[in-house]
Short mmCIF file of C-alpha atoms in Angstrom, two decimals:
data_model
loop_
_atom_site.label_atom_id
_atom_site.label_comp_id
_atom_site.label_asym_id
_atom_site.label_seq_id
_atom_site.Cartn_x
_atom_site.Cartn_y
_atom_site.Cartn_z
CA MET A 218 0.00 0.00 0.00
CA ASN A 219 2.65 2.40 1.11
CA SER A 220 4.55 2.25 -2.14
CA ARG A 221 1.42 3.30 -3.97
CA LEU A 222 0.34 5.90 -1.48
CA LYS A 223 1.12 8.78 -3.79
CA GLU A 224 -0.87 7.27 -6.64
CA THR A 225 -3.78 6.54 -4.36
CA ILE A 226 -3.89 10.11 -3.17
CA GLU A 227 -3.66 11.33 -6.74
CA ALA A 228 -6.70 9.24 -7.62
CA LEU A 229 -8.63 10.52 -4.62
CA ILE A 230 -7.92 14.15 -5.33
CA PHE A 231 -8.75 13.64 -8.97
CA VAL A 232 -12.20 12.27 -8.28
CA SER A 233 -13.07 14.47 -5.35
CA GLN A 234 -15.41 17.30 -6.21
CA ASP A 235 -14.59 19.41 -3.21
CA PRO A 236 -11.13 20.16 -1.92
CA LEU A 237 -9.85 16.99 -0.26
CA SER A 238 -8.49 17.70 3.18
CA LEU A 239 -5.65 15.85 4.88
CA GLU A 240 -8.06 14.78 7.61
CA ARG A 241 -10.39 13.24 5.09
CA MET A 242 -7.52 11.42 3.40
CA GLN A 243 -6.46 10.04 6.73
CA VAL A 244 -9.93 8.65 7.31
CA LEU A 245 -10.01 7.12 3.84
CA LEU A 246 -6.52 5.66 4.06
CA GLU A 247 -6.98 4.12 7.45
CA GLY A 248 -3.82 3.08 9.12
CA VAL A 249 -1.53 5.35 7.16
CA PRO A 250 0.21 7.84 9.44
CA GLY A 251 -0.65 11.47 8.90
CA GLU A 252 2.90 12.55 8.19
CA ASP A 253 3.23 9.93 5.44
CA ILE A 254 0.12 11.28 3.76
CA ARG A 255 1.39 14.78 4.11
CA ALA A 256 4.73 13.84 2.59
CA ALA A 257 3.06 11.99 -0.27
CA VAL A 258 0.80 14.95 -1.03
CA ASP A 259 3.75 17.31 -1.02
CA GLU A 260 5.68 15.02 -3.31
CA LEU A 261 2.72 14.68 -5.63
CA ALA A 262 2.19 18.42 -5.72
CA GLY A 263 5.90 18.81 -6.44
CA ASP A 264 5.71 16.33 -9.34
CA TYR A 265 2.93 18.29 -10.94
CA SER A 266 4.37 21.74 -10.51
CA ALA A 267 7.80 20.69 -11.73
CA GLY A 268 6.73 18.49 -14.63
CA ASP A 269 5.49 19.44 -18.07
CA ARG A 270 1.91 19.40 -16.98
CA GLY A 271 -1.15 21.40 -17.77
CA ILE A 272 -2.58 20.86 -14.34
CA HIS A 273 -1.24 21.10 -10.85
CA ILE A 274 -2.39 20.50 -7.31
CA VAL A 275 -3.43 23.57 -5.38
CA ARG A 276 -4.53 24.16 -1.83
CA GLY A 277 -7.75 26.01 -1.24
CA GLY A 278 -10.93 25.76 0.75
CA GLY A 279 -9.13 23.67 3.36
CA GLY A 280 -7.98 20.89 1.08
CA TYR A 281 -6.24 19.89 -2.11
CA LEU A 282 -7.64 19.94 -5.59
CA PHE A 283 -6.55 19.81 -9.18
CA ALA A 284 -6.52 23.01 -11.15
CA THR A 285 -5.29 23.97 -14.57
CA LYS A 286 -2.10 25.97 -14.63
CA PRO A 287 -2.58 29.70 -15.24
CA ALA A 288 -0.75 29.52 -18.57
CA PHE A 289 -3.59 27.59 -20.14
CA ASP A 290 -6.36 29.89 -19.07
CA ARG A 291 -7.10 31.07 -22.60
CA ASP A 292 -7.32 27.57 -24.02
CA VAL A 293 -9.55 26.34 -21.25
CA ARG A 294 -11.86 29.28 -21.74
CA ARG A 295 -12.08 28.48 -25.43
CA LEU A 296 -13.12 24.96 -24.57
CA LEU A 297 -15.73 26.15 -22.12
CA GLN A 298 -16.74 28.98 -24.43
CA ILE A 299 -16.23 31.61 -21.82
CA GLU A 300 -14.95 34.76 -23.42
CA ARG A 301 -14.50 36.93 -20.44
CA LYS A 302 -14.48 35.98 -16.85
CA ASN A 303 -16.78 37.72 -14.48
CA LYS A 304 -14.75 39.29 -11.79
CA LEU A 305 -16.60 40.62 -8.83
CA THR A 306 -17.61 44.27 -9.15
CA SER A 307 -15.74 46.59 -6.85
CA ALA A 308 -18.92 47.12 -4.85
CA SER A 309 -19.28 43.36 -4.41
CA LEU A 310 -15.65 42.90 -3.47
CA GLU A 311 -15.83 45.74 -0.99
CA THR A 312 -18.94 44.30 0.60
CA LEU A 313 -17.35 40.88 0.71
CA ALA A 314 -14.24 42.27 2.39
CA ALA A 315 -16.37 44.14 4.92
CA ILE A 316 -18.18 40.90 5.75
CA ALA A 317 -14.99 38.84 5.84
CA TYR A 318 -13.37 41.11 8.41
CA HIS A 319 -16.43 41.87 10.50
CA GLN A 320 -18.41 38.65 10.45
CA PRO A 321 -20.89 37.79 11.78
CA VAL A 322 -22.42 41.01 10.58
CA THR A 323 -25.80 42.49 9.60
CA GLN A 324 -26.81 44.42 6.53
CA SER A 325 -26.96 47.74 8.36
CA GLU A 326 -23.54 47.19 9.88
CA ILE A 327 -22.06 46.49 6.46
CA SER A 328 -23.77 49.54 5.02
CA ALA A 329 -22.37 51.64 7.85
CA ILE A 330 -18.83 50.43 7.22
CA ARG A 331 -19.10 51.20 3.52
CA GLY A 332 -21.20 54.34 3.89
CA VAL A 333 -23.38 52.95 1.14
CA ASP A 334 -26.56 50.92 1.21
CA SER A 335 -25.48 47.34 0.58
CA THR A 336 -28.79 45.50 0.28
CA TYR A 337 -28.47 44.81 -3.41
CA THR A 338 -24.83 43.77 -3.28
CA LEU A 339 -25.63 41.36 -0.48
CA LYS A 340 -28.25 39.77 -2.66
CA THR A 341 -25.76 39.29 -5.46
CA LEU A 342 -23.21 37.78 -3.12
CA LEU A 343 -25.82 35.42 -1.71
CA GLU A 344 -26.72 34.33 -5.23
CA LYS A 345 -23.07 33.66 -5.93
CA LYS A 346 -22.99 31.67 -2.69
CA LEU A 347 -19.97 33.63 -1.50
CA ILE A 348 -21.79 34.54 1.68
CA LYS A 349 -24.44 32.81 3.73
CA ILE A 350 -27.10 33.74 6.23
CA VAL A 351 -26.29 32.24 9.60
CA GLY A 352 -29.20 33.47 11.63
CA ARG A 353 -30.80 36.54 13.06
CA LYS A 354 -29.41 39.03 15.49
CA LYS A 355 -31.23 39.58 18.75
CA ALA A 356 -31.66 43.26 18.10
CA PRO A 357 -34.56 45.48 17.03
CA GLY A 358 -36.00 44.10 13.81
CA ASN A 359 -34.12 40.82 14.21
CA PRO A 360 -31.87 41.54 11.23
CA LEU A 361 -30.26 38.70 9.30
CA VAL A 362 -26.67 37.89 10.11
CA TYR A 363 -24.19 37.15 7.34
CA ARG A 364 -20.94 35.23 7.12
CA THR A 365 -18.62 34.28 4.30
CA SER A 366 -19.07 30.76 2.93
CA GLU A 367 -16.75 27.86 2.13
CA GLN A 368 -17.17 28.86 -1.47
CA PHE A 369 -15.68 32.23 -0.61
CA LEU A 370 -12.49 30.62 0.64
CA LEU A 371 -12.19 28.49 -2.44
CA TYR A 372 -12.98 31.43 -4.71
CA LEU A 373 -10.01 33.35 -3.38
CA GLY A 374 -7.80 30.30 -2.89
CA LEU A 375 -7.77 30.64 0.88
CA ASN A 376 -7.78 27.74 3.29
CA SER A 377 -9.26 29.52 6.25
CA LEU A 378 -10.20 32.99 7.33
CA ASP A 379 -6.81 33.25 9.01
CA GLU A 380 -5.33 33.58 5.55
CA LEU A 381 -7.15 36.81 4.83
CA PRO A 382 -4.73 39.70 4.31
CA SER A 383 -3.35 40.76 7.68
CA GLU A 384 -3.22 44.22 9.21
CA GLU A 385 0.45 44.45 8.25
CA GLU A 386 -0.23 43.62 4.63
CA MET A 387 -3.00 46.19 4.54
CA SER A 388 -0.87 48.94 6.05
CA ARG A 389 1.86 48.10 3.55
CA ILE A 390 -0.64 48.68 0.77
CA LEU A 391 -1.65 51.97 2.31
CA GLN A 392 1.99 53.02 2.56
CA GLU A 393 2.57 52.16 -1.06
CA GLU A 394 -0.49 54.03 -2.20
CA LYS A 395 0.36 57.29 -0.55
CA PRO A 396 3.38 58.41 -2.53
CA ALA A 397 1.89 57.10 -5.74
CA ASP A 398 -1.33 59.03 -5.43
CA ALA A 399 -0.24 62.19 -3.72
CA MET B 47 -9.07 74.19 16.75
CA THR B 48 -6.77 72.78 14.19
CA GLU B 49 -8.25 74.25 11.09
CA GLY B 50 -5.66 75.83 8.86
CA PRO B 51 -6.11 77.78 5.68
CA ALA B 52 -6.75 75.71 2.59
CA LEU B 53 -3.72 73.64 1.88
CA PRO B 54 -1.48 74.74 -0.97
CA GLN B 55 -2.31 73.05 -4.21
CA ASP B 56 0.23 70.92 -5.87
CA PRO B 57 1.22 72.96 -8.93
CA VAL B 58 1.48 70.00 -11.29
CA GLU B 59 -1.86 68.69 -10.33
CA PRO B 60 -4.63 69.24 -12.84
CA PRO B 61 -7.76 71.03 -11.64
CA MET B 62 -9.90 69.02 -9.35
CA ASP B 63 -12.74 68.30 -11.70
CA ALA B 64 -10.40 66.66 -14.16
CA VAL B 65 -9.05 64.14 -11.72
CA PRO B 66 -9.92 61.35 -12.13
CA ALA B 67 -13.58 61.75 -12.72
CA ALA B 68 -14.18 63.55 -15.97
CA GLY B 69 -13.09 62.37 -19.35
CA PRO B 70 -11.72 64.95 -21.76
CA SER B 71 -14.98 65.35 -23.60
CA ASP B 72 -17.48 65.76 -20.83
CA GLY B 73 -16.02 68.95 -19.50
CA TYR B 74 -17.17 69.74 -16.02
CA GLN B 75 -19.15 66.69 -15.39
CA VAL B 76 -18.15 64.85 -12.28
CA ARG B 77 -18.84 61.20 -12.09
CA LEU B 78 -19.53 60.24 -8.56
CA GLU B 79 -20.04 56.70 -9.76
CA ILE B 80 -16.32 56.13 -9.86
CA PHE B 81 -16.36 56.39 -6.10
CA GLU B 82 -17.80 53.47 -4.25
CA GLY B 83 -19.42 55.88 -1.83
CA PRO B 84 -18.99 59.03 0.21
CA LEU B 85 -16.20 57.54 2.31
CA ASP B 86 -14.32 56.65 -0.83
CA LEU B 87 -14.64 60.23 -2.06
CA LEU B 88 -13.52 61.59 1.29
CA LEU B 89 -10.48 59.35 1.34
CA PHE B 90 -9.66 60.42 -2.18
CA LEU B 91 -9.80 64.08 -1.20
CA ILE B 92 -7.76 63.48 1.92
CA ARG B 93 -5.06 61.74 -0.03
CA LYS B 94 -5.13 64.27 -2.83
CA LYS B 95 -4.86 67.24 -0.51
CA LYS B 96 -2.22 65.43 1.54
CA ILE B 97 -4.26 65.79 4.67
CA ASP B 98 -3.39 63.93 7.84
CA ILE B 99 -6.32 61.63 8.42
CA HIS B 100 -6.01 62.03 12.18
CA ASP B 101 -6.22 65.79 11.98
CA ILE B 102 -8.67 66.64 9.25
CA PRO B 103 -9.38 70.33 8.62
CA ILE B 104 -13.12 69.95 8.51
CA ALA B 105 -13.94 73.28 6.87
CA ALA B 106 -11.51 72.71 4.02
CA ILE B 107 -12.51 69.11 3.40
CA THR B 108 -16.18 70.02 3.53
CA ARG B 109 -15.59 72.72 0.94
CA HIS B 110 -13.82 70.33 -1.40
CA TYR B 111 -16.42 67.70 -0.79
CA LEU B 112 -19.33 70.03 -1.55
CA GLU B 113 -17.51 71.36 -4.59
CA TYR B 114 -17.45 67.82 -5.88
CA LEU B 115 -21.11 67.29 -5.24
CA GLY B 116 -21.92 70.69 -6.72
CA LYS B 117 -20.36 69.76 -10.04
CA LYS B 118 -23.26 67.51 -10.55
CA GLU B 119 -26.14 69.30 -12.13
CA GLN B 120 -28.77 66.97 -10.92
CA ILE B 121 -28.71 65.02 -7.78
CA ASN B 122 -29.98 61.52 -8.15
CA LEU B 123 -31.44 60.91 -4.74
CA ASP B 124 -31.29 57.16 -5.05
CA ARG B 125 -27.60 57.16 -5.65
CA GLU B 126 -26.42 60.25 -3.94
CA ALA B 127 -28.39 60.43 -0.75
CA GLU B 128 -25.43 58.80 0.96
CA PHE B 129 -23.09 61.49 -0.35
CA LEU B 130 -25.42 64.18 0.99
CA PHE B 131 -25.66 62.41 4.30
CA VAL B 132 -21.92 62.58 4.77
CA ALA B 133 -21.94 66.24 3.71
CA ALA B 134 -24.44 66.88 6.50
CA LEU B 135 -22.26 64.90 8.88
CA LEU B 136 -19.25 67.04 8.00
CA ILE B 137 -21.19 70.23 8.63
CA TYR B 138 -22.48 68.85 11.89
CA ILE B 139 -18.96 68.02 13.02
CA LYS B 140 -17.82 71.52 12.12
CA SER B 141 -20.66 73.02 14.12
CA GLN B 142 -19.70 70.88 17.10
CA MET B 143 -16.15 72.11 16.85
CA LEU B 144 -17.27 75.73 16.77
CA LEU B 145 -19.21 75.43 19.99
CA PRO B 146 -17.43 77.31 22.77
CA ARG B 147 -16.35 75.03 25.58
CA GLU B 148 -15.12 75.76 29.03
CA THR B 149 -12.35 73.24 28.96
CA ASP B 150 -10.29 71.95 26.12
CA LEU B 151 -11.61 68.79 24.61
CA ALA B 152 -9.91 65.57 25.49
CA GLU B 153 -8.73 63.69 22.43
CA GLN B 154 -11.43 61.05 22.61
CA ASP B 155 -14.10 63.76 22.68
CA ASP B 156 -12.99 65.25 19.40
CA PRO B 157 -16.18 65.50 17.32
CA ARG B 158 -14.16 64.25 14.36
CA ARG B 159 -13.34 61.03 16.09
CA VAL B 160 -16.31 59.02 14.88
CA LEU B 161 -15.71 60.03 11.29
CA VAL B 162 -11.98 59.34 11.51
CA ASN B 163 -12.58 55.88 12.91
CA ARG B 164 -14.97 55.12 10.11
CA LEU B 165 -12.53 56.40 7.53
CA LEU B 166 -9.71 54.34 8.97
CA GLU B 167 -11.83 51.23 8.99
CA TYR B 168 -12.99 51.90 5.47
CA GLN B 169 -9.44 52.50 4.34
CA LYS B 170 -8.48 49.11 5.72
CA ILE B 171 -11.30 47.45 3.81
CA LYS B 172 -10.15 49.20 0.64
CA ALA B 173 -6.61 47.94 1.16
CA ALA B 174 -7.91 44.44 1.77
CA CYS B 175 -9.90 44.74 -1.44
CA SER B 176 -6.86 45.36 -3.57
CA LEU B 177 -5.13 42.34 -2.01
CA LEU B 178 -8.21 40.17 -2.42
CA ARG B 179 -8.55 41.31 -5.99
CA GLU B 180 -5.07 39.97 -6.72
CA LYS B 181 -6.05 36.67 -5.20
CA GLU B 182 -9.23 36.59 -7.22
CA GLU B 183 -7.39 37.25 -10.47
CA ASP B 184 -4.88 34.60 -9.60
CA GLN B 185 -7.59 32.04 -8.89
CA LEU B 186 -9.61 32.87 -11.97
CA LEU B 187 -6.70 31.77 -14.12
CA GLN B 188 -6.81 28.29 -12.64
CA TRP B 189 -9.78 26.24 -13.63
CA LYS B 190 -11.06 23.65 -11.27
CA ARG B 191 -13.37 20.77 -11.88
CA HIS B 192 -15.51 22.23 -9.17
CA PHE B 193 -17.03 24.66 -11.64
CA LEU B 194 -18.06 21.98 -14.06
CA PRO B 195 -21.38 20.19 -13.84
CA PRO B 196 -21.42 17.73 -10.96
CA LEU B 197 -21.01 14.04 -11.55
CA PRO B 198 -24.10 11.86 -11.44
CA GLY B 199 -25.24 11.12 -7.94
CA GLU B 200 -25.73 7.77 -6.34
CA SER B 201 -29.11 7.11 -7.78
CA ASP B 202 -29.91 8.15 -11.29
CA LEU B 203 -33.59 8.04 -10.60
CA ASP B 204 -33.52 10.86 -8.16
CA VAL B 205 -36.25 12.70 -10.00
CA VAL B 206 -37.11 16.13 -8.79
CA GLU B 207 -40.37 17.79 -9.57
CA LEU B 208 -39.63 21.37 -10.47
CA SER B 209 -41.21 24.47 -9.14
CA LEU B 210 -42.36 27.12 -11.57
CA PHE B 211 -39.48 29.22 -10.41
CA GLU B 212 -36.86 26.69 -11.41
CA LEU B 213 -38.59 26.18 -14.69
CA ALA B 214 -38.44 29.90 -15.31
CA GLU B 215 -34.76 29.93 -14.44
CA SER B 216 -34.00 27.26 -17.01
CA PHE B 217 -35.89 29.28 -19.53
CA PHE B 218 -33.82 32.37 -18.90
CA VAL B 219 -30.62 30.40 -19.16
CA LEU B 220 -31.83 29.16 -22.47
CA MET B 221 -32.87 32.54 -23.77
CA LYS B 222 -29.53 33.96 -22.77
CA ARG B 223 -27.77 31.21 -24.67
CA ARG B 224 -29.89 31.92 -27.66
CA ALA B 225 -29.30 35.65 -27.46
CA ALA B 226 -25.58 34.99 -27.51
CA ASP B 227 -25.89 32.68 -30.50
CA SER B 228 -26.23 35.24 -33.20
CA THR B 229 -28.19 38.20 -34.28
CA ARG B 230 -30.73 37.42 -36.85
CA ILE B 231 -33.64 39.08 -38.51
CA ILE B 232 -36.79 38.79 -36.55
CA ARG B 233 -39.79 38.05 -38.62
CA GLY B 234 -43.07 39.31 -37.34
CA ARG B 235 -45.51 36.54 -36.71
CA ASP B 236 -48.38 36.59 -34.33
CA VAL B 237 -48.57 33.72 -31.97
CA THR B 238 -51.42 33.55 -29.55
CA ILE B 239 -51.42 31.65 -26.32
CA GLU B 240 -54.56 29.79 -27.36
CA VAL B 241 -53.06 28.48 -30.57
CA LYS B 242 -49.80 27.59 -28.90
CA MET B 243 -51.52 25.87 -26.04
CA LYS B 244 -53.41 23.65 -28.44
CA GLU B 245 -50.26 22.88 -30.36
CA LEU B 246 -48.39 22.05 -27.20
CA VAL B 247 -51.05 19.83 -25.72
CA GLY B 248 -51.37 18.08 -29.07
CA LEU B 249 -47.66 17.52 -29.14
CA LEU B 250 -47.65 16.21 -25.61
CA ARG B 251 -50.46 13.80 -26.43
CA GLU B 252 -48.70 12.61 -29.52
CA ARG B 253 -45.21 12.24 -28.13
CA ARG B 254 -46.18 11.56 -24.55
CA MET B 255 -43.17 13.57 -23.44
CA ILE B 256 -41.23 16.57 -24.68
CA ASP B 257 -37.77 17.72 -23.97
CA PHE B 258 -38.05 21.25 -22.59
CA LEU B 259 -34.78 22.63 -23.90
CA GLU B 260 -35.04 20.90 -27.24
CA TYR B 261 -38.54 22.16 -27.74
CA PHE B 262 -37.60 25.75 -27.16
CA THR B 263 -34.44 25.65 -29.19
CA ALA B 264 -36.56 24.62 -32.12
CA HIS B 265 -38.49 27.87 -31.92
CA GLU B 266 -37.56 30.53 -34.35
CA SER B 267 -38.55 33.78 -32.74
CA LEU B 268 -38.24 35.02 -29.24
CA GLU B 269 -41.91 35.79 -29.17
CA GLU B 270 -42.86 32.28 -30.11
CA ALA B 271 -40.53 30.82 -27.52
CA LEU B 272 -41.95 33.14 -24.90
CA VAL B 273 -45.51 32.25 -25.70
CA SER B 274 -44.80 28.55 -25.56
CA PHE B 275 -43.01 29.05 -22.30
CA PHE B 276 -46.08 30.72 -20.85
CA CYS B 277 -48.10 27.78 -22.06
CA VAL B 278 -45.85 25.32 -20.27
CA LEU B 279 -46.05 27.37 -17.10
CA GLU B 280 -49.79 27.47 -17.39
CA LEU B 281 -49.97 23.71 -17.94
CA VAL B 282 -47.80 23.07 -14.92
CA LYS B 283 -49.75 25.51 -12.83
CA THR B 284 -53.10 24.00 -13.68
CA ARG B 285 -51.56 20.60 -13.08
CA VAL B 286 -52.26 19.37 -16.57
CA ALA B 287 -48.60 18.65 -17.16
CA VAL B 288 -45.66 17.63 -15.04
CA ALA B 289 -42.16 19.01 -15.43
CA VAL B 290 -39.29 16.86 -14.26
CA GLN B 291 -35.54 17.32 -14.15
CA ASP B 292 -33.35 14.31 -13.45
CA GLU B 293 -30.20 16.08 -12.48
CA LEU B 294 -28.94 19.55 -12.05
CA PHE B 295 -27.94 21.06 -15.43
CA GLN B 296 -29.92 18.49 -17.33
CA THR B 297 -32.86 19.15 -19.49
CA ILE B 298 -36.39 19.33 -18.19
CA ARG B 299 -38.95 16.92 -19.49
CA VAL B 300 -42.60 17.80 -19.66
CA TRP B 301 -45.48 15.38 -19.95
CA LEU B 302 -49.20 15.34 -19.40
CA ARG B 303 -50.58 14.09 -16.17
CA LYS B 304 -52.50 10.85 -16.58
CA ASP B 305 -55.72 12.27 -15.23
CA PRO B 306 -55.67 16.03 -15.66
CA PRO B 307 -58.11 17.87 -13.46
CA ARG B 308 -61.42 18.47 -15.18
CA GLN B 309 -61.80 22.16 -14.50
CA VAL B 310 -59.09 23.11 -16.97
CA ALA B 311 -60.76 24.58 -19.98
CA HIS B 312 -57.91 25.63 -22.18
CA GLU B 313 -58.68 23.44 -25.10
#
């Protein structure tokens, strides 16, 4: 079994529709020590990124998954007949960021942070499944409470909310912007 | 009070209305739309005028801010109420600062404090946005199987009866696809619901079952497709026909119910 561990993992990641986490692999490959799995995954990921391959293994959404390499974006889009990719609008991205950093959060709180009514943007984000409703706040009007979803992590290639840009990274951006804009 | 005279303008800087809002052709028009909101505009002004965010000269910033709003000939209340709200807030803060006080204000009582905190928080979100945007762009270059139609589930016979809403959604997907197909000349042809309904019921009787997507793709004009879609909705609503979708992303099949309720009088 051990000699074919890498191949087994490759097969599992290939078939899995959601990112396959190390924990899940450990359950599936009962008896195989965690560090062996880890090493095999790393080796496998290394094989793909080093080799002449169109795909590689990426981490995102708390697990591993296959993705095409960025260089082949145009070709893949031709296959899927997608001319232009829909990036989030800046209003959507701003709302999403406000939610990500302040969750759990209500519509009026988000609107206050942005200084702009965010009802419509929230609806769009809900439709895109990037955020989810997690309940109601015990406050006047019992407003809905929002959080970012698993899909959000995967969309941005994050594994957990801890990987959101940190305060330091943000202040670096602000430092960079100042001389450029002034 | 910390208010100074208006800060010296940077000599190389183009006049305010030209940066970055107005294109060369639309003269004095200011496009507030380029700002995500009033806070965005305020931050822009603060940066442009090289103002220290912790010590904002309220009178000066309010003047610049109102100048911006004033460039707009008409105020669209739906979009710009928020801009006006912040203008009012600025004026309120100024009035608070003008009030004579017996003792000097402690720093945390500075009337500007609330606004500054909001601006700082907003600024952080903006910075996060530019970082997240990079991540988004990076991810969008890498295609994952996740975004492709899901694999068949455990049981292929997991038939779902569709709601009218889902049926409508499929229809819009289809119409969108068709709209993207090509532009073609639209020939006028009157199709009435009554005629279409008869045709559809006849077809259902004859073939027992029709393929929703196939049926609509076969229709030449948008109008005809629309009318037949209404007919299908009507048939489902009156429970004459059943619409079924086997799997997500698959076509929807429509057939007549074995014993349609009597009260339907569409034929």
